[in-house]
Coordinates of N, CA and C in Angstrom, one line a residue:
X28 N 0.4 47.8 -0.6 CA 1.1 46.9 -1.6 C 0.7 45.5 -1.3
X29 N 0.3 44.7 -2.3 CA -0.1 43.4 -2.1 C 1.0 42.4 -2.6
X30 N 1.3 41.4 -1.7 CA 2.3 40.4 -2.1 C 1.7 39.2 -2.7
X31 N 2.1 38.8 -3.8 CA 1.5 37.7 -4.5 C 2.0 36.4 -3.8
X32 N 1.0 35.5 -3.7 CA 1.3 34.2 -3.1 C 2.3 33.4 -4.0
X33 N 3.2 32.7 -3.4 CA 4.1 31.9 -4.2 C 3.4 30.7 -4.8
X34 N 3.5 30.5 -6.1 CA 2.9 29.4 -6.8 C 3.7 28.1 -6.5
X35 N 2.9 27.0 -6.5 CA 3.7 25.7 -6.3 C 4.6 25.5 -7.5
X36 N 5.7 24.8 -7.2 CA 6.7 24.6 -8.3 C 6.2 24.0 -9.5
X37 N 5.3 23.0 -9.4 CA 4.8 22.3 -10.6 C 4.0 23.2 -11.5
X38 N 3.3 24.2 -10.9 CA 2.6 25.2 -11.7 C 3.5 26.1 -12.4
X39 N 4.6 26.5 -11.8 CA 5.5 27.4 -12.5 C 6.2 26.7 -13.6
X40 N 6.5 25.4 -13.5 CA 7.1 24.6 -14.5 C 6.2 24.5 -15.7
X41 N 4.9 24.2 -15.4 CA 4.0 24.0 -16.5 C 3.7 25.3 -17.2
X42 N 3.6 26.4 -16.5 CA 3.2 27.7 -17.1 C 4.4 28.3 -17.9
X43 N 5.6 28.0 -17.5 CA 6.8 28.6 -18.2 C 7.5 27.7 -19.1
X44 N 7.2 26.4 -19.0 CA 8.0 25.5 -19.9 C 7.1 24.3 -20.2
X45 N 6.3 24.3 -21.3 CA 5.5 23.2 -21.6 C 6.3 21.9 -21.8
X46 N 7.5 22.0 -22.3 CA 8.3 20.8 -22.5 C 8.6 20.1 -21.1
X47 N 8.8 21.0 -20.1 CA 9.1 20.4 -18.8 C 7.9 19.8 -18.2
X48 N 6.7 20.3 -18.5 CA 5.5 19.7 -18.0 C 5.3 18.3 -18.6
X49 N 5.6 18.3 -19.9 CA 5.5 17.0 -20.6 C 6.4 16.0 -20.0
X50 N 7.6 16.4 -19.7 CA 8.6 15.6 -19.1 C 8.1 15.1 -17.7
X51 N 7.4 16.0 -16.9 CA 6.9 15.6 -15.6 C 5.8 14.5 -15.8
X52 N 5.0 14.7 -16.8 CA 3.9 13.7 -17.0 C 4.6 12.4 -17.5
X53 N 5.6 12.4 -18.3 CA 6.3 11.2 -18.8 C 6.9 10.5 -17.6
X54 N 7.6 11.3 -16.7 CA 8.3 10.7 -15.6 C 7.2 10.1 -14.6
X55 N 6.1 10.8 -14.4 CA 5.0 10.2 -13.6 C 4.5 8.9 -14.2
X56 N 4.3 8.9 -15.5 CA 3.8 7.8 -16.2 C 4.8 6.6 -16.0
X57 N 6.1 6.9 -16.2 CA 7.1 5.8 -16.0 C 7.1 5.3 -14.6
X58 N 7.0 6.2 -13.6 CA 7.0 5.8 -12.2 C 5.8 4.9 -11.9
X59 N 4.6 5.3 -12.4 CA 3.4 4.6 -12.2 C 3.6 3.2 -12.8
X60 N 4.0 3.1 -14.0 CA 4.2 1.8 -14.7 C 5.2 0.9 -13.9
X61 N 6.3 1.5 -13.5 CA 7.4 0.7 -12.8 C 6.9 0.2 -11.5
X62 N 6.1 1.0 -10.8 CA 5.5 0.6 -9.5 C 4.6 -0.6 -9.7
X63 N 3.7 -0.5 -10.7 CA 2.8 -1.6 -11.0 C 3.6 -2.9 -11.4
X64 N 4.6 -2.8 -12.2 CA 5.3 -4.0 -12.7 C 6.1 -4.6 -11.5
X65 N 6.7 -3.7 -10.6 CA 7.4 -4.2 -9.5 C 6.4 -5.0 -8.6
X66 N 5.3 -4.4 -8.3 CA 4.3 -5.1 -7.4 C 3.8 -6.4 -8.0
X67 N 3.6 -6.4 -9.3 CA 3.1 -7.6 -10.0 C 4.2 -8.7 -9.8
X68 N 5.5 -8.4 -10.0 CA 6.5 -9.4 -9.9 C 6.6 -9.9 -8.4
X69 N 6.5 -9.0 -7.5 CA 6.6 -9.4 -6.1 C 5.4 -10.2 -5.6
X70 N 4.2 -9.9 -6.2 CA 3.0 -10.6 -5.9 C 3.1 -12.1 -6.2
X71 N 3.9 -12.5 -7.1 CA 4.1 -13.9 -7.4 C 4.5 -14.7 -6.1
X72 N 5.2 -14.0 -5.2 CA 5.7 -14.6 -4.0 C 4.5 -14.9 -3.1
X73 N 3.4 -14.2 -3.3 CA 2.2 -14.4 -2.4 C 1.5 -15.8 -2.6
X74 N 1.8 -16.4 -3.8 CA 1.1 -17.7 -4.0 C 1.5 -18.7 -3.0
X75 N 2.7 -18.6 -2.4 CA 3.1 -19.5 -1.4 C 2.3 -19.4 -0.1
X76 N 1.6 -18.3 0.1 CA 0.7 -18.2 1.3 C -0.5 -19.1 1.2
X77 N -0.9 -19.5 0.0 CA -2.1 -20.3 -0.1 C -3.4 -19.5 0.0
X78 N -3.3 -18.1 0.1 CA -4.4 -17.3 0.2 C -4.7 -16.5 -1.2
X79 N -5.9 -16.2 -1.4 CA -6.3 -15.4 -2.6 C -5.8 -14.0 -2.4
X80 N -5.7 -13.3 -3.4 CA -5.2 -11.9 -3.3 C -6.2 -11.1 -2.4
X81 N -7.5 -11.2 -2.6 CA -8.4 -10.4 -1.7 C -8.3 -10.8 -0.2
X82 N -8.1 -12.1 0.1 CA -8.0 -12.5 1.5 C -6.6 -11.9 2.0
X83 N -5.6 -12.0 1.2 CA -4.3 -11.5 1.7 C -4.3 -10.0 1.9
X84 N -5.0 -9.3 1.0 CA -5.1 -7.9 1.2 C -5.9 -7.5 2.4
X85 N -7.0 -8.2 2.6 CA -7.8 -7.9 3.8 C -7.0 -8.2 5.1
X86 N -6.3 -9.3 5.1 CA -5.5 -9.7 6.2 C -4.5 -8.6 6.5
X87 N -3.9 -8.1 5.5 CA -2.9 -7.1 5.7 C -3.5 -5.8 6.3
X88 N -4.7 -5.4 5.9 CA -5.3 -4.3 6.5 C -5.6 -4.5 7.9
X89 N -6.1 -5.7 8.3 CA -6.4 -6.1 9.7 C -5.1 -6.1 10.5
X90 N -4.0 -6.7 10.0 CA -2.8 -6.7 10.7 C -2.2 -5.3 11.0
X91 N -2.2 -4.5 10.0 CA -1.6 -3.2 10.1 C -2.5 -2.1 10.6
X92 N -3.8 -2.3 10.4 CA -4.8 -1.2 10.8 C -5.8 -1.6 11.8
X93 N -5.8 -2.9 12.2 CA -6.9 -3.4 13.0 C -6.6 -3.2 14.5
X94 N -7.6 -3.7 15.2 CA -8.8 -4.3 14.8 C -9.8 -3.3 14.2
X95 N -10.6 -3.8 13.3 CA -11.5 -3.0 12.5 C -12.9 -3.6 12.5
X96 N -13.9 -2.8 12.4 CA -15.3 -3.3 12.1 C -15.3 -3.8 10.7
X97 N -16.3 -4.7 10.4 CA -16.5 -5.2 9.1 C -16.7 -4.1 8.1
X98 N -17.5 -3.1 8.5 CA -17.7 -1.9 7.6 C -16.5 -1.1 7.2
X99 N -15.7 -0.9 8.2 CA -14.4 -0.1 8.0 C -13.5 -0.9 7.1
X100 N -13.4 -2.2 7.3 CA -12.6 -3.1 6.5 C -13.1 -3.1 5.1
X101 N -14.4 -3.2 4.9 CA -15.0 -3.2 3.6 C -14.6 -1.9 2.8
X102 N -14.7 -0.8 3.5 CA -14.4 0.5 2.9 C -12.9 0.6 2.6
X103 N -12.1 0.1 3.5 CA -10.6 0.1 3.2 C -10.3 -0.7 2.0
X104 N -11.0 -1.8 1.8 CA -10.7 -2.7 0.7 C -11.6 -2.3 -0.6
X105 N -12.4 -1.4 -0.4 CA -13.3 -0.9 -1.5 C -14.2 -2.0 -2.1
X106 N -14.8 -2.7 -1.1 CA -15.8 -3.8 -1.5 C -17.0 -3.6 -0.7
X107 N -18.1 -4.2 -1.1 CA -19.4 -4.2 -0.4 C -19.3 -5.0 0.9
X108 N -20.0 -4.7 1.9 CA -20.0 -5.5 3.2 C -20.3 -7.0 3.0
X109 N -21.2 -7.4 2.1 CA -21.4 -8.8 1.9 C -20.2 -9.5 1.4
X110 N -19.5 -8.9 0.5 CA -18.2 -9.4 0.0 C -17.2 -9.6 1.1
X111 N -17.1 -8.5 1.9 CA -16.1 -8.6 3.0 C -16.5 -9.6 4.0
X112 N -17.8 -9.8 4.2 CA -18.2 -10.9 5.1 C -17.7 -12.2 4.7
X113 N -17.8 -12.5 3.4 CA -17.3 -13.8 2.8 C -15.8 -13.9 3.0
X114 N -15.1 -12.8 2.7 CA -13.6 -12.8 2.9 C -13.3 -13.1 4.3
X115 N -13.9 -12.4 5.2 CA -13.6 -12.5 6.7 C -13.9 -13.9 7.2
X116 N -15.1 -14.5 6.7 CA -15.5 -15.8 7.1 C -14.4 -16.8 6.7
X117 N -13.9 -16.7 5.5 CA -12.8 -17.6 5.0 C -11.5 -17.4 5.8
X118 N -11.2 -16.2 6.2 CA -10.0 -15.9 7.0 C -10.2 -16.5 8.4
X119 N -11.4 -16.4 8.9 CA -11.7 -16.9 10.2 C -11.6 -18.4 10.2
X120 N -12.2 -19.1 9.2 CA -12.1 -20.5 9.1 C -10.7 -21.0 9.0
X121 N -9.8 -20.2 8.4 CA -8.4 -20.6 8.3 C -7.6 -20.2 9.6
X122 N -8.3 -19.6 10.6 CA -7.6 -19.3 11.9 C -6.7 -18.0 11.8
X123 N -7.0 -17.2 10.8 CA -6.1 -16.0 10.6 C -6.7 -14.8 11.2
X124 N -8.0 -14.7 11.4 CA -8.6 -13.6 12.1 C -9.7 -14.1 13.0
X125 N -10.1 -13.3 13.9 CA -11.2 -13.6 14.8 C -12.1 -12.4 15.0
X126 N -13.3 -12.7 15.3 CA -14.3 -11.6 15.5 C -14.4 -11.4 17.0
X127 N -14.4 -10.2 17.5 CA -14.5 -9.9 18.9 C -15.6 -8.8 19.1
X128 N -16.5 -9.1 20.0 CA -17.5 -8.1 20.3 C -16.9 -6.9 20.9
X129 N -17.6 -5.7 20.6 CA -17.2 -4.4 21.1 C -17.7 -4.4 22.5
X130 N -16.9 -4.1 23.5 CA -17.4 -4.1 24.9 C -18.4 -2.9 25.2
X131 N -18.3 -1.9 24.4 CA -19.1 -0.7 24.6 C -20.4 -0.7 23.8
X132 N -20.3 -1.4 22.6 CA -21.5 -1.4 21.7 C -21.7 -2.8 21.2
X133 N -22.6 -3.5 21.8 CA -22.8 -5.0 21.5 C -23.2 -5.2 20.1
X134 N -23.6 -4.1 19.3 CA -24.0 -4.3 17.9 C -22.8 -4.4 17.0
X135 N -21.6 -4.0 17.5 CA -20.4 -4.0 16.7 C -19.5 -5.2 17.0
X136 N -18.9 -5.7 15.9 CA -17.9 -6.7 16.0 C -16.6 -6.2 15.4
X137 N -15.5 -6.5 16.0 CA -14.2 -6.1 15.4 C -13.5 -7.3 14.9
X138 N -12.8 -7.1 13.8 CA -12.1 -8.1 13.1 C -10.6 -7.9 13.6
X139 N -10.0 -9.0 14.2 CA -8.7 -8.9 14.7 C -7.8 -10.0 14.2
X140 N -6.6 -9.7 13.9 CA -5.7 -10.8 13.4 C -5.3 -11.7 14.5
X141 N -5.2 -13.0 14.2 CA -4.6 -13.9 15.2 C -3.1 -14.0 15.1
X142 N -2.4 -14.6 16.0 CA -1.0 -14.8 15.9 C -0.6 -15.5 14.6
X143 N -1.5 -16.5 14.2 CA -1.2 -17.2 13.0 C -1.4 -16.3 11.8
X144 N -2.4 -15.4 11.8 CA -2.6 -14.4 10.7 C -1.4 -13.5 10.6
X145 N -0.9 -13.0 11.7 CA 0.3 -12.2 11.7 C 1.5 -12.9 11.1
X146 N 1.7 -14.2 11.5 CA 2.8 -15.0 11.0 C 2.7 -15.2 9.5
X147 N 1.5 -15.5 9.0 CA 1.4 -15.7 7.6 C 1.7 -14.4 6.8
X148 N 1.3 -13.3 7.3 CA 1.5 -12.0 6.6 C 3.0 -11.7 6.7
X149 N 3.7 -11.9 7.9 CA 5.1 -11.6 8.0 C 5.9 -12.5 7.1
X150 N 5.5 -13.8 7.0 CA 6.2 -14.7 6.1 C 6.1 -14.3 4.6
X151 N 5.0 -13.8 4.2 CA 4.8 -13.3 2.9 C 5.6 -12.1 2.6
X152 N 5.7 -11.2 3.5 CA 6.5 -10.0 3.4 C 8.0 -10.4 3.3
X153 N 8.4 -11.3 4.1 CA 9.8 -11.8 4.1 C 10.1 -12.4 2.7
X154 N 9.2 -13.1 2.1 CA 9.5 -13.7 0.8 C 9.6 -12.6 -0.2
X155 N 8.7 -11.6 -0.2 CA 8.8 -10.5 -1.2 C 10.1 -9.7 -1.0
X156 N 10.4 -9.4 0.2 CA 11.6 -8.6 0.5 C 12.9 -9.4 0.1
X157 N 12.9 -10.7 0.3 CA 14.0 -11.5 0.0 C 14.2 -11.6 -1.6
X158 N 13.1 -11.7 -2.3 CA 13.1 -11.7 -3.7 C 13.7 -10.4 -4.3
X159 N 13.2 -9.3 -3.7 CA 13.7 -8.0 -4.1 C 15.1 -7.7 -3.7
X160 N 15.5 -8.1 -2.5 CA 16.9 -8.0 -2.1 C 17.8 -8.8 -3.0
X161 N 17.4 -10.0 -3.4 CA 18.2 -10.8 -4.2 C 18.5 -10.1 -5.6
X162 N 17.5 -9.5 -6.1 CA 17.7 -8.8 -7.4 C 18.4 -7.5 -7.2
X163 N 18.1 -6.7 -6.2 CA 18.8 -5.5 -5.9 C 20.3 -5.7 -5.6
X164 N 20.6 -6.9 -5.0 CA 21.9 -7.3 -4.7 C 22.8 -7.4 -5.9
X165 N 22.3 -7.5 -7.1 CA 23.1 -7.6 -8.3 C 23.5 -6.2 -8.8
X166 N 23.0 -5.2 -8.2 CA 23.4 -3.8 -8.6 C 24.7 -3.5 -7.8
X167 N 25.5 -2.6 -8.3 CA 26.7 -2.2 -7.7 C 26.9 -0.7 -7.5
X168 N 27.7 -0.4 -6.5 CA 28.2 1.0 -6.3 C 27.2 2.1 -6.5
X169 N 27.4 2.8 -7.7 CA 26.6 4.0 -8.0 C 25.1 3.6 -8.2
X170 N 24.9 2.4 -8.8 CA 23.5 2.0 -9.0 C 22.8 1.9 -7.7
X171 N 23.4 1.3 -6.7 CA 22.8 1.1 -5.4 C 22.5 2.5 -4.8
X172 N 23.5 3.4 -4.9 CA 23.4 4.7 -4.3 C 22.2 5.5 -5.0
X173 N 22.1 5.3 -6.3 CA 21.0 6.0 -7.1 C 19.7 5.4 -6.7
X174 N 19.6 4.1 -6.5 CA 18.4 3.5 -6.1 C 18.0 3.9 -4.7
X175 N 19.0 4.0 -3.8 CA 18.7 4.5 -2.4 C 18.2 5.9 -2.5
X176 N 18.7 6.8 -3.3 CA 18.2 8.2 -3.4 C 16.8 8.2 -4.0
X177 N 16.6 7.3 -5.0 CA 15.3 7.2 -5.6 C 14.2 6.8 -4.6
X178 N 14.6 5.9 -3.7 CA 13.6 5.4 -2.7 C 13.3 6.6 -1.7
X179 N 14.3 7.4 -1.4 CA 14.1 8.5 -0.5 C 13.2 9.5 -1.2
X180 N 13.4 9.8 -2.5 CA 12.6 10.7 -3.2 C 11.1 10.2 -3.3
X181 N 11.0 8.9 -3.5 CA 9.7 8.3 -3.6 C 8.9 8.5 -2.3
X182 N 9.6 8.3 -1.2 CA 9.0 8.5 0.1 C 8.5 10.0 0.2
X183 N 9.3 10.9 -0.3 CA 8.9 12.3 -0.2 C 7.7 12.6 -1.1
X184 N 7.6 11.9 -2.2 CA 6.4 12.1 -3.1 C 5.2 11.5 -2.4
X185 N 5.3 10.4 -1.7 CA 4.2 9.8 -1.0 C 3.7 10.7 0.1
X186 N 4.7 11.3 0.9 CA 4.3 12.2 2.0 C 3.6 13.4 1.4
X187 N 4.0 14.0 0.3 CA 3.4 15.1 -0.4 C 2.0 14.8 -0.9
X188 N 1.8 13.5 -1.4 CA 0.5 13.1 -1.9 C -0.5 13.0 -0.7
X189 N 0.0 12.5 0.4 CA -0.8 12.4 1.6 C -1.3 13.8 2.0
X190 N -0.3 14.7 2.0 CA -0.6 16.1 2.4 C -1.7 16.7 1.5
X191 N -1.7 16.4 0.2 CA -2.7 16.9 -0.8 C -4.1 16.4 -0.5
X192 N -4.1 15.2 0.1 CA -5.4 14.6 0.4 C -6.0 15.1 1.7
X193 N -5.2 15.7 2.5 CA -5.7 16.2 3.8 C -6.6 17.4 3.7

């Protein structure tokens, strides 16, 4: 006797209830839109850093994922190496990153955040979090509890998406 493999929940919903599948797509579409709008609103706080969006993004990758080679940084930012070279040169001139030779392979250079770079990035994050906290602070009781549960669910979705990529 053969035991059938258990189908993923989303497949069962789609195959047995087309309306539920439509609702899933609608919910996913709304979540996607809300995330983009939230990030656009918070990105306004980044203007205070004085850095362009590409430089700020690259600095963030270096701070949280570095030190990195120029090639790895370019791949992470989905740009060509010459473009990343210009971005890193600008960050370097501003004292936000520095290039360090690889002790094992003299052909490689690693991009590393300076203390000033870490400080700029931390200040930007603090501004975004403060703006968000100020707005969230206007919610009350059940709304805050619902938002808290929504954040937990969003984290679960992110973990599952990462698992699908593996």
